[in-house]
Short mmCIF file of C-alpha atoms and ligand atoms in Angstrom, two decimals:
data_model
loop_
_atom_site.label_atom_id
_atom_site.label_comp_id
_atom_site.label_asym_id
_atom_site.label_seq_id
_atom_site.Cartn_x
_atom_site.Cartn_y
_atom_site.Cartn_z
CA MET A 193 16.87 -54.09 107.79
CA LYS A 194 14.07 -55.70 110.33
CA ALA A 195 14.17 -59.39 109.91
CA ILE A 196 12.69 -62.84 111.84
CA VAL A 197 15.67 -64.31 113.04
CA GLN A 198 16.42 -67.47 114.58
CA ASP A 199 19.82 -69.39 116.64
CA VAL A 200 18.33 -72.03 117.84
CA TYR A 201 15.67 -74.90 116.66
CA GLY A 202 12.52 -74.55 118.36
CA THR A 203 9.56 -73.77 119.39
CA ALA A 204 7.42 -70.20 118.25
CA GLU A 205 9.81 -68.63 121.00
CA VAL A 206 13.28 -69.26 119.16
CA LEU A 207 11.71 -66.64 116.53
CA LYS A 208 13.26 -62.91 117.54
CA GLU A 209 12.38 -59.64 115.28
CA ARG A 210 15.84 -57.78 114.90
CA GLN A 211 17.25 -55.28 113.16
CA ILE A 212 20.80 -57.12 110.91
CA GLU A 213 22.80 -56.77 107.93
CA ALA A 214 21.06 -56.27 104.61
CA PRO A 215 22.51 -59.27 102.18
CA VAL A 216 23.98 -58.19 99.45
CA PRO A 217 23.08 -59.81 95.93
CA ALA A 218 25.92 -61.75 94.52
CA ALA A 219 26.54 -62.88 91.01
CA GLY A 220 23.13 -63.71 89.34
CA GLN A 221 21.16 -62.90 92.23
CA VAL A 222 18.44 -60.09 92.63
CA LEU A 223 18.18 -57.68 95.52
CA VAL A 224 13.72 -57.90 96.80
CA ARG A 225 12.66 -55.15 99.42
CA VAL A 226 10.13 -58.07 100.01
CA HIS A 227 6.38 -56.24 100.32
CA ALA A 228 5.22 -59.83 101.30
CA ALA A 229 6.18 -63.31 102.23
CA GLY A 230 4.41 -66.43 102.05
CA VAL A 231 4.63 -68.94 104.75
CA ASP A 232 4.13 -72.40 104.31
CA PRO A 233 5.23 -76.21 106.24
CA SER A 234 9.13 -76.01 105.79
CA VAL A 235 9.38 -72.65 108.16
CA TRP A 236 8.12 -74.87 110.62
CA HIS A 237 10.35 -77.42 109.79
CA LEU A 238 12.78 -74.70 109.96
CA MET A 239 12.18 -73.69 113.46
CA THR A 240 11.96 -76.68 114.86
CA GLY A 241 14.59 -78.45 113.44
CA LEU A 242 12.48 -81.74 112.36
CA PRO A 243 12.49 -84.09 111.16
CA TYR A 244 16.57 -84.39 112.28
CA LEU A 245 17.28 -85.69 108.79
CA LEU A 246 16.59 -82.30 107.07
CA ARG A 247 19.34 -81.03 109.28
CA PHE A 248 21.63 -83.10 107.83
CA ALA A 249 19.93 -82.24 104.51
CA GLY A 250 21.26 -78.77 104.79
CA PHE A 251 18.99 -77.35 107.95
CA GLY A 252 22.50 -77.09 109.86
CA VAL A 253 23.36 -79.76 111.74
CA ARG A 254 23.42 -77.42 115.12
CA ALA A 255 21.52 -74.79 114.26
CA PRO A 256 19.89 -73.29 111.50
CA ARG A 257 22.32 -71.70 108.09
CA ASN A 258 20.36 -69.71 107.19
CA PRO A 259 18.95 -67.83 110.25
CA VAL A 260 16.14 -66.23 108.53
CA PRO A 261 12.95 -68.05 107.38
CA GLY A 262 11.03 -68.02 104.28
CA GLY A 263 11.28 -69.03 100.93
CA ASP A 264 8.26 -67.03 99.32
CA LEU A 265 8.21 -63.41 97.99
CA ALA A 266 7.25 -60.39 96.04
CA GLY A 267 8.01 -57.31 96.06
CA VAL A 268 10.42 -54.55 94.49
CA VAL A 269 13.92 -55.32 93.44
CA ALA A 270 16.45 -53.00 94.84
CA GLU A 271 19.34 -54.13 93.71
CA VAL A 272 21.05 -56.20 90.36
CA GLY A 273 23.82 -58.39 91.41
CA GLY A 274 25.85 -59.15 88.51
CA LYS A 275 25.28 -60.64 84.61
CA VAL A 276 21.62 -60.47 85.69
CA THR A 277 19.76 -59.80 82.47
CA ARG A 278 16.38 -59.92 83.34
CA PHE A 279 15.71 -57.73 86.08
CA ARG A 280 16.53 -53.41 86.80
CA PRO A 281 15.80 -51.44 90.55
CA GLY A 282 12.30 -51.15 90.74
CA ASP A 283 10.59 -54.54 88.61
CA ALA A 284 7.97 -56.11 90.73
CA VAL A 285 8.96 -59.84 91.44
CA PHE A 286 7.77 -62.74 92.63
CA GLY A 287 9.34 -65.49 93.46
CA ILE A 288 11.74 -67.84 95.60
CA GLY A 289 14.09 -66.33 97.56
CA THR A 290 16.31 -66.52 100.83
CA GLY A 291 15.80 -65.81 103.99
CA THR A 292 12.01 -63.72 102.69
CA CYS A 293 10.91 -62.71 106.47
CA ALA A 294 12.64 -59.82 106.48
CA GLU A 295 12.65 -56.22 104.02
CA TYR A 296 15.32 -57.47 101.93
CA ALA A 297 16.00 -60.96 100.41
CA PRO A 298 18.45 -62.73 97.48
CA ALA A 299 16.41 -64.27 95.03
CA ARG A 300 18.91 -66.40 92.03
CA GLU A 301 16.65 -63.71 88.87
CA ASP A 302 16.33 -67.20 87.28
CA LYS A 303 13.09 -67.76 90.67
CA LEU A 304 12.00 -64.44 89.81
CA ALA A 305 8.85 -63.28 87.99
CA HIS A 306 7.33 -60.15 86.77
CA LYS A 307 4.36 -59.18 89.41
CA PRO A 308 0.83 -59.07 87.02
CA ASP A 309 -0.17 -54.80 88.36
CA ALA A 310 -3.86 -56.28 88.92
CA MET A 311 -2.41 -58.61 91.03
CA SER A 312 -1.03 -57.47 95.07
CA PHE A 313 2.18 -58.25 96.16
CA GLU A 314 0.44 -60.40 99.41
CA GLN A 315 -1.30 -62.37 96.98
CA MET A 316 1.85 -62.70 94.26
CA ALA A 317 3.46 -64.15 97.79
CA VAL A 318 1.79 -66.58 98.42
CA VAL A 319 1.32 -68.58 94.67
CA PRO A 320 5.77 -69.50 94.44
CA ILE A 321 6.23 -72.90 96.00
CA SER A 322 2.72 -73.88 96.90
CA GLY A 323 1.34 -73.01 93.36
CA LEU A 324 4.78 -75.12 91.47
CA THR A 325 4.59 -78.07 93.45
CA ALA A 326 0.61 -77.90 92.53
CA LEU A 327 1.90 -77.57 88.90
CA HIS A 328 4.34 -80.07 88.92
CA SER A 329 3.13 -82.87 90.54
CA LEU A 330 -0.18 -82.58 88.21
CA ARG A 331 1.80 -81.86 84.89
CA ASP A 332 5.07 -82.93 85.36
CA CYS A 333 4.33 -86.30 87.36
CA ALA A 334 0.44 -87.32 86.67
CA HIS A 335 0.53 -85.72 83.17
CA VAL A 336 -3.51 -84.83 84.15
CA THR A 337 -5.87 -84.42 80.98
CA ALA A 338 -8.94 -82.92 80.12
CA GLY A 339 -11.78 -86.00 81.27
CA GLN A 340 -9.21 -87.40 83.65
CA THR A 341 -10.82 -88.32 87.20
CA VAL A 342 -8.21 -86.49 89.86
CA LEU A 343 -8.02 -86.99 94.01
CA VAL A 344 -6.23 -84.19 95.62
CA VAL A 345 -5.96 -85.62 99.28
CA GLY A 346 -5.58 -82.22 101.24
CA ALA A 347 -7.25 -80.36 99.25
CA SER A 348 -8.06 -77.10 101.58
CA GLY A 349 -4.42 -76.65 102.51
CA GLY A 350 -1.87 -74.24 100.65
CA VAL A 351 -0.76 -76.77 97.66
CA GLY A 352 -4.12 -78.13 97.75
CA SER A 353 -5.76 -75.04 97.36
CA TYR A 354 -3.69 -74.54 93.95
CA ALA A 355 -4.23 -78.28 92.78
CA VAL A 356 -7.70 -78.15 92.86
CA GLN A 357 -7.96 -75.00 90.60
CA ILE A 358 -5.18 -76.37 88.52
CA ALA A 359 -7.02 -79.51 88.17
CA LYS A 360 -10.09 -78.42 86.74
CA ALA A 361 -8.28 -75.24 84.98
CA TYR A 362 -6.66 -78.67 82.58
CA GLY A 363 -10.05 -80.26 82.29
CA ALA A 364 -10.09 -82.37 85.02
CA ASP A 365 -13.19 -84.25 87.23
CA VAL A 366 -12.01 -82.94 90.75
CA THR A 367 -12.53 -85.11 93.88
CA GLY A 368 -11.03 -82.84 97.05
CA VAL A 369 -10.30 -84.55 100.51
CA CYS A 370 -10.51 -82.18 103.39
CA SER A 371 -11.50 -81.53 107.23
CA THR A 372 -14.77 -81.23 107.56
CA PRO A 373 -15.13 -77.46 108.72
CA LYS A 374 -13.36 -76.90 105.49
CA LEU A 375 -15.76 -78.95 102.99
CA ASP A 376 -17.32 -75.07 101.73
CA PHE A 377 -14.02 -73.64 101.17
CA VAL A 378 -12.92 -77.03 99.09
CA ARG A 379 -16.53 -76.47 96.93
CA SER A 380 -15.88 -73.54 96.18
CA LEU A 381 -11.94 -73.89 94.90
CA GLY A 382 -14.39 -75.72 92.16
CA ALA A 383 -14.26 -79.07 93.29
CA ASP A 384 -16.54 -81.20 91.46
CA ARG A 385 -17.34 -83.49 94.45
CA VAL A 386 -15.57 -83.90 98.38
CA ILE A 387 -14.32 -86.49 100.65
CA ASP A 388 -14.46 -85.18 104.34
CA TYR A 389 -12.16 -87.67 105.61
CA CYS A 390 -12.79 -87.51 109.30
CA GLN A 391 -16.64 -89.07 108.38
CA GLN A 392 -15.14 -90.82 105.15
CA ASP A 393 -12.54 -93.54 104.08
CA PHE A 394 -11.50 -92.19 100.34
CA ALA A 395 -10.40 -95.35 99.46
CA ASP A 396 -13.03 -97.63 100.53
CA GLY A 397 -12.92 -99.03 97.22
CA ARG A 398 -16.29 -96.93 96.44
CA ARG A 399 -14.76 -94.84 93.73
CA GLN A 400 -11.23 -95.35 91.35
CA TYR A 401 -8.97 -91.85 90.13
CA ASP A 402 -7.12 -91.84 87.27
CA VAL A 403 -4.63 -89.94 89.61
CA VAL A 404 -4.57 -88.93 93.26
CA VAL A 405 -2.12 -86.17 94.56
CA ASP A 406 -1.28 -86.86 98.35
CA ILE A 407 -0.58 -83.53 99.91
CA GLY A 408 -1.86 -84.68 103.37
CA GLY A 409 0.68 -87.23 103.77
CA SER A 410 0.82 -89.72 106.58
CA SER A 411 -1.41 -92.51 104.14
CA PRO A 412 0.26 -95.23 103.67
CA LEU A 413 1.00 -96.62 100.20
CA GLY A 414 -1.31 -99.88 100.46
CA TRP A 415 -4.47 -97.48 101.13
CA LEU A 416 -3.79 -94.61 98.93
CA ARG A 417 -3.26 -97.23 95.37
CA ARG A 418 -6.46 -98.82 96.65
CA ALA A 419 -8.05 -95.30 95.93
CA LEU A 420 -6.27 -95.53 92.29
CA THR A 421 -7.35 -97.79 89.03
CA ARG A 422 -5.31 -100.15 87.33
CA ALA A 423 -3.10 -97.70 84.95
CA GLY A 424 -3.40 -95.10 88.31
CA THR A 425 -0.98 -92.57 89.11
CA LEU A 426 -0.35 -91.63 92.52
CA VAL A 427 2.00 -88.31 92.90
CA LEU A 428 3.47 -87.53 96.59
CA VAL A 429 3.47 -84.66 98.05
CA GLY A 430 4.78 -84.50 101.17
CA GLY A 431 3.12 -85.44 104.58
CA GLU A 432 3.57 -83.82 107.65
CA GLY A 433 3.54 -86.20 111.27
CA GLY A 434 6.02 -89.35 111.00
CA GLY A 435 9.27 -90.46 114.07
CA ARG A 436 11.31 -87.44 114.33
CA TRP A 437 14.14 -88.92 112.73
CA PHE A 438 12.33 -89.42 109.46
CA GLY A 439 9.07 -87.94 109.42
CA THR A 440 7.23 -89.40 105.94
CA THR A 441 10.35 -89.76 104.00
CA GLY A 442 10.60 -93.65 104.48
CA ARG A 443 7.02 -93.29 101.71
CA SER A 444 9.17 -91.85 99.27
CA LEU A 445 11.89 -93.97 99.22
CA VAL A 446 8.92 -96.84 98.84
CA ALA A 447 7.59 -95.26 96.43
CA PRO A 448 9.67 -95.18 93.43
CA LEU A 449 11.22 -98.30 93.98
CA MET A 450 7.57 -99.87 94.10
CA SER A 451 6.50 -98.46 90.84
CA PRO A 452 8.28 -100.50 88.14
CA PHE A 453 6.92 -104.01 89.56
CA VAL A 454 3.06 -102.42 89.86
CA SER A 455 0.14 -101.87 87.35
CA GLN A 456 0.09 -98.22 88.87
CA LYS A 457 2.33 -95.78 88.18
CA LEU A 458 3.68 -94.01 91.99
CA ARG A 459 5.63 -90.79 91.83
CA ILE A 460 7.81 -88.24 94.36
CA ARG A 461 7.53 -84.85 93.30
CA VAL A 462 10.60 -83.52 93.08
CA PRO A 463 11.11 -79.27 93.33
CA ARG A 464 11.55 -77.51 90.20
CA GLU A 465 11.90 -74.11 90.76
CA ASN A 466 12.21 -72.25 87.99
CA HIS A 467 10.41 -68.61 86.42
CA THR A 468 8.88 -70.11 83.17
CA ASP A 469 6.72 -72.11 85.49
CA MET A 470 6.04 -69.09 87.84
CA ALA A 471 5.03 -66.80 84.82
CA GLY A 472 3.09 -69.92 83.47
CA LEU A 473 1.33 -70.30 86.79
CA ALA A 474 0.74 -65.67 86.77
CA SER A 475 -1.44 -66.84 83.30
CA LEU A 476 -3.38 -68.51 84.71
CA MET A 477 -4.39 -66.38 87.47
CA SER A 478 -5.02 -63.80 84.18
CA GLU A 479 -6.90 -66.06 82.74
CA GLY A 480 -8.81 -66.41 86.04
CA LYS A 481 -8.34 -69.28 86.40
CA MET A 482 -6.82 -70.10 88.98
CA MET A 483 -6.51 -67.27 92.32
CA PRO A 484 -4.34 -67.97 95.90
CA ALA A 485 -7.13 -68.38 98.55
CA ILE A 486 -5.52 -66.04 101.26
CA ASP A 487 -6.99 -66.81 104.73
CA ARG A 488 -4.91 -64.57 106.86
CA VAL A 489 -2.26 -61.97 106.49
CA TYR A 490 -0.23 -61.34 109.07
CA SER A 491 2.34 -58.66 109.80
CA LEU A 492 6.38 -58.78 109.70
CA ALA A 493 6.37 -59.51 113.93
CA GLU A 494 3.26 -62.03 113.58
CA VAL A 495 5.69 -64.53 111.83
CA PRO A 496 5.04 -66.97 114.94
CA GLN A 497 1.52 -66.36 115.26
CA ALA A 498 1.61 -67.01 111.28
CA ILE A 499 3.31 -70.62 111.53
CA GLY A 500 1.06 -71.42 115.01
CA TYR A 501 -2.12 -70.99 113.02
CA LEU A 502 -0.64 -73.05 109.54
CA ALA A 503 1.11 -75.22 111.93
CA ASP A 504 -2.58 -75.74 113.67
CA GLY A 505 -3.86 -76.98 111.15
CA LYS A 506 -5.92 -74.17 110.95
CA ALA A 507 -5.55 -72.02 107.30
CA ARG A 508 -7.73 -73.05 105.16
CA GLY A 509 -5.75 -72.27 101.69
CA LYS A 510 -2.53 -69.70 102.03
CA VAL A 511 -0.93 -67.50 104.53
CA ALA A 512 0.67 -64.17 104.08
CA ILE A 513 3.18 -62.38 105.63
CA HIS A 514 2.71 -58.34 104.86
CA VAL A 515 6.26 -56.94 105.60
N1 NAP B 187 7.79 -81.52 97.75
C1 NAP B 187 8.08 -79.85 97.55
O1 NAP B 187 8.22 -80.02 97.00
C2 NAP B 187 6.72 -79.55 98.83
C3 NAP B 187 6.41 -78.31 98.32
C4 NAP B 187 5.22 -78.00 99.50
C5 NAP B 187 5.24 -78.78 100.07
N2 NAP B 187 5.12 -79.78 100.27
C6 NAP B 187 4.29 -80.67 101.93
O2 NAP B 187 3.35 -81.27 101.35
C7 NAP B 187 2.56 -80.74 102.60
C8 NAP B 187 1.67 -80.33 102.47
O3 NAP B 187 1.78 -78.68 102.15
P1 NAP B 187 0.73 -77.57 102.15
O4 NAP B 187 1.55 -76.12 102.24
O5 NAP B 187 -0.15 -77.71 102.10
O6 NAP B 187 0.00 -77.81 104.31
P2 NAP B 187 -0.80 -77.39 104.70
O7 NAP B 187 -1.59 -75.45 103.76
O8 NAP B 187 -0.81 -77.31 105.94
O9 NAP B 187 -2.15 -77.84 104.22
C9 NAP B 187 -2.03 -79.98 104.56
C10 NAP B 187 -3.18 -79.55 104.13
O10 NAP B 187 -3.52 -81.46 104.46
C11 NAP B 187 -4.81 -81.96 104.89
N3 NAP B 187 -4.82 -82.80 106.56
C12 NAP B 187 -3.92 -82.94 107.39
N4 NAP B 187 -4.57 -83.89 107.40
C13 NAP B 187 -4.94 -84.96 107.15
C14 NAP B 187 -5.70 -86.08 106.59
N5 NAP B 187 -5.83 -87.24 108.55
N6 NAP B 187 -5.68 -87.07 105.51
C15 NAP B 187 -5.77 -86.27 104.48
N7 NAP B 187 -5.49 -84.68 104.74
C16 NAP B 187 -5.04 -84.45 105.76
C17 NAP B 187 -5.18 -80.42 105.63
O11 NAP B 187 -6.63 -80.59 105.69
P3 NAP B 187 -7.39 -79.98 106.58
O12 NAP B 187 -6.60 -78.70 106.66
O13 NAP B 187 -9.10 -80.24 106.19
O14 NAP B 187 -6.58 -81.23 108.02
C18 NAP B 187 -4.71 -79.99 104.12
O15 NAP B 187 -6.23 -80.03 103.26
C19 NAP B 187 3.95 -80.73 103.68
O16 NAP B 187 4.03 -81.81 104.17
C20 NAP B 187 4.53 -79.69 103.17
O17 NAP B 187 6.08 -79.70 104.25
C21 NAP B 187 5.61 -80.51 99.65
#
């Protein structure tokens, strides 16, 4: 099969399109003929092996343990492994697999859901990781309810574009933070208000929010807490930058330790990939409450360019790969 492969960590040149053996699905796994894949910052982290901590946390110390990048996928079931009960060959699916920048990728059946007929493979391929991250941050970490005020820092990105829509679907009053060129995009997602972080400090004390979801990433905890009400909830989703060894992990370690000693709740979003919530996201889409915002679609051979576009901070919403 055709796949994007990297043998070493580095810049985009390490990614090569190559013919490799198609994977064989293990018990509980499905082999998917990938029609579209999604890329997000995790693909850049895998490509570069940065921050170094990730190499010790499973990426592979000297070289990538899994040489094919990509986690999000949408496609058609080609083969099922033993003990698989929910899918048959020919089913159209979306979800999270391994090495999805390839013609075929294995995925655990509990990380796959049926693809809605009305949606394209590209649309569904950009939902799983970012959509689940937004859902879990708002529903499970912050317990957002109707009428609450929610600040989404990083509203124009992959996770943020879903977070704005899901918070609106929950009946919240939503303010999105992004850079100047993307203000209209965030408004188009349904945000009630937008703040341009190039012009205004969202934690200047003018307004406090019941919930702050920080996806943008590099703001210190004390600064984010200034944007919260006294009993508000902060959810840390991710962040780029920081040192080459630890990135922004320091904040994520400190927040849960500090939380019991302050009036506000400081939470970190822990990944929980499951098919029930993926089907829930598909339902939100069927009800017209959430739609993937795809900025660009690249071909498989153009994965390096897709990662570059994302890493340069140019994408509005999501970037898809047509396989
Ligand atoms: N914990 C998890 O399970 C999980 C899952 C998925 C992602 N993540 C992490 O979450 C982060 C975001 O992912 P993503 O897919 O949404 O990335 P993305 O598509 O690249 O979006 C990044 C967002 O951050 C904003 N941003 C950049 N600099 C900022 C600043 N100084 N102040 C405020 N906002 C700023 C960007 O706004 P502009 O583009 O307008 O500058 C954009 O909205 C990444 O670090 C990713 O690794 C974590």
